[in-house]
Structure formats: structure tokens, C-alpha cells
XYZ file of C-alpha atoms in Angstrom:
141
model
C -23.760 -4.422 9.898
C -22.575 -2.787 6.792
C -20.886 -0.426 8.648
C -19.342 -2.656 11.043
C -18.034 -4.509 7.526
C -16.625 -1.869 6.084
C -14.680 0.090 8.790
C -13.113 -3.033 9.895
C -11.688 -3.860 6.284
C -10.553 0.197 6.491
C -8.668 -0.553 10.170
C -7.471 -3.232 9.392
C -6.568 -2.148 5.319
C -4.749 1.116 7.339
C -3.207 -1.128 9.639
C -1.094 -3.567 7.157
C 0.311 -0.608 5.367
C 1.968 0.624 8.178
C 4.758 -1.324 9.812
C 2.592 -3.427 11.544
C 1.786 -6.576 10.505
C -1.195 -7.266 8.562
C -3.664 -9.180 5.805
C -5.846 -6.385 4.223
C -6.092 -8.738 1.204
C -7.282 -12.111 2.877
C -9.878 -9.334 5.190
C -11.252 -7.784 1.124
C -11.145 -11.752 -0.297
C -12.845 -12.936 2.859
C -15.379 -10.642 2.678
C -16.276 -10.837 -0.781
C -16.724 -14.442 -0.640
C -19.210 -14.250 2.058
C -21.155 -12.115 0.420
C -20.279 -9.287 3.015
C -21.209 -5.571 1.305
C -20.780 -4.160 -2.212
C -17.505 -5.100 -4.436
C -16.986 -1.464 -5.382
C -16.793 -0.295 -2.130
C -15.222 -3.322 -0.440
C -12.336 -1.775 -2.546
C -12.618 1.314 -2.563
C -12.718 0.761 0.865
C -9.362 -1.215 0.992
C -7.630 0.877 -1.257
C -8.145 4.085 -0.163
C -7.058 3.081 3.577
C -3.746 1.005 2.163
C -3.331 4.256 0.980
C -3.743 6.886 4.094
C -1.531 3.793 5.228
C 1.245 4.369 2.928
C 0.971 8.407 3.274
C 1.521 7.502 6.808
C 4.594 5.707 6.418
C 5.622 8.630 4.092
C 5.241 10.627 6.817
C 7.126 8.611 9.269
C 10.362 8.969 7.114
C 9.835 12.826 6.669
C 9.942 13.348 10.396
C 13.921 11.349 10.398
C 16.226 13.384 10.215
C 18.069 13.717 7.259
C 21.231 12.247 7.505
C 23.951 10.206 4.826
C 23.855 6.910 6.965
C 27.187 5.516 4.819
C 26.250 2.637 2.345
C 22.826 1.469 2.731
C 22.233 6.069 2.208
C 24.185 5.439 -0.933
C 22.309 2.715 -1.888
C 19.182 3.808 -1.482
C 18.888 7.565 -2.891
C 20.962 6.119 -5.600
C 17.846 3.292 -6.473
C 15.441 5.837 -5.942
C 17.166 8.156 -7.774
C 16.923 5.879 -10.519
C 13.222 5.327 -10.749
C 11.853 8.416 -8.950
C 7.807 8.375 -7.111
C 7.501 5.822 -9.609
C 8.883 3.164 -7.606
C 5.952 3.785 -5.127
C 4.055 1.351 -7.579
C 5.937 -1.413 -5.963
C 4.512 0.203 -2.170
C 2.290 -2.495 -1.774
C 4.801 -5.501 -1.651
C 5.404 -7.463 1.350
C 7.766 -7.212 3.282
C 9.235 -3.805 1.548
C 6.465 -1.932 0.739
C 6.391 -0.154 4.235
C 9.506 0.397 4.431
C 9.872 1.966 0.679
C 7.061 3.853 1.803
C 9.230 5.454 4.897
C 12.383 5.561 2.719
C 10.239 7.551 -0.303
C 10.006 9.964 2.964
C 13.200 10.857 4.591
C 14.143 11.077 0.679
C 12.255 14.674 0.862
C 10.446 12.398 -2.926
C 8.219 15.262 -4.398
C 4.864 15.180 -2.615
C 1.958 15.423 -5.780
C 3.788 12.810 -8.061
C 4.756 10.722 -4.261
C 1.083 10.213 -3.994
C -0.148 9.311 -7.516
C 2.102 6.780 -7.120
C 1.620 5.400 -3.901
C -1.962 5.449 -4.570
C -1.969 3.654 -7.931
C 0.391 1.494 -7.284
C -2.097 0.079 -3.958
C -5.245 0.381 -5.707
C -4.530 -1.578 -8.611
C -3.306 -4.385 -6.643
C -7.337 -4.779 -5.380
C -8.715 -4.227 -8.076
C -6.423 -7.247 -9.027
C -7.651 -9.658 -6.266
C -10.660 -8.392 -6.145
C -11.551 -8.899 -9.937
C -9.717 -12.750 -9.492
C -11.874 -12.854 -6.721
C -15.467 -12.473 -8.563
C -14.099 -14.360 -11.721
C -13.002 -17.314 -9.058
C -16.487 -17.599 -7.511
C -18.043 -17.627 -11.090
C -15.806 -20.139 -12.123
C -16.496 -22.998 -8.663
C -20.534 -21.941 -9.684
């Protein structure tokens, strides 16, 4: 049974990090509230899967032809040029996170730094969500 739980969370977390809609946060909180699985393992599974989904978006961006697209290209290049891979700390945000990953790939940001900031941003979100949920459960009881 626990393999099914972790597998479902992995799939949901991966897909929600792509351009497809999804809510891995709701899955994680639901599993924590239901007492299904270990909190550390659930958090790690969600973080790894969501990071891999972000990497998928980066790869998609790298596969796009790199050519000047006018004002949008200029604005994106300037913004990511200013913040660089550190901008991927925001990759967990709804609406802008997925395109940010695609853009990071499209602009060919350095792999290692991009991967580090992507992983940190996505993992911190799940850690905060897990700790907040567990703390809320403790207060509720």
C-alpha cells in the first residue's frame, strides 16, 4: 500500500511541475493529515519528483531554438541576466514557476547552478509545507 502512496505522490508532484495543471501540495498535505507514510519520506518524494519535473521544463527550453523574439526576449534575457540561476528559487511559484524553468533552459543558464537553485527552491517549499501541516495538526489536537 505505501508504494502506491509514494508512487502517486511522485507522479502528481512530477506532473504538477510541468506545464500540466496539478496540485502536489494538496496531495502532500492530504497524505500527512491522513497519516499515510512517513513525513520525511513524503516530503523527499514530492521534492525529488517536483525537481525532476522542473528539469524536464529546463530541457524543453533548451530544445527550443534560441533566436531573438523581440521585446519578450529582451525582457527575459535582462531579468534572468540580472538574477541568473538564483531566480529558480522562485520555480515553485504558481503561474510563473514552470515558464521560468523553460526560460532558464532556453537562455542556456549554467546547468549546475540552475539545478542547485531549482532543487533548493522546490525542496524548501515542501519542507515548509510539511512542517506547517505537522505543527497545525499538533495544535489542532
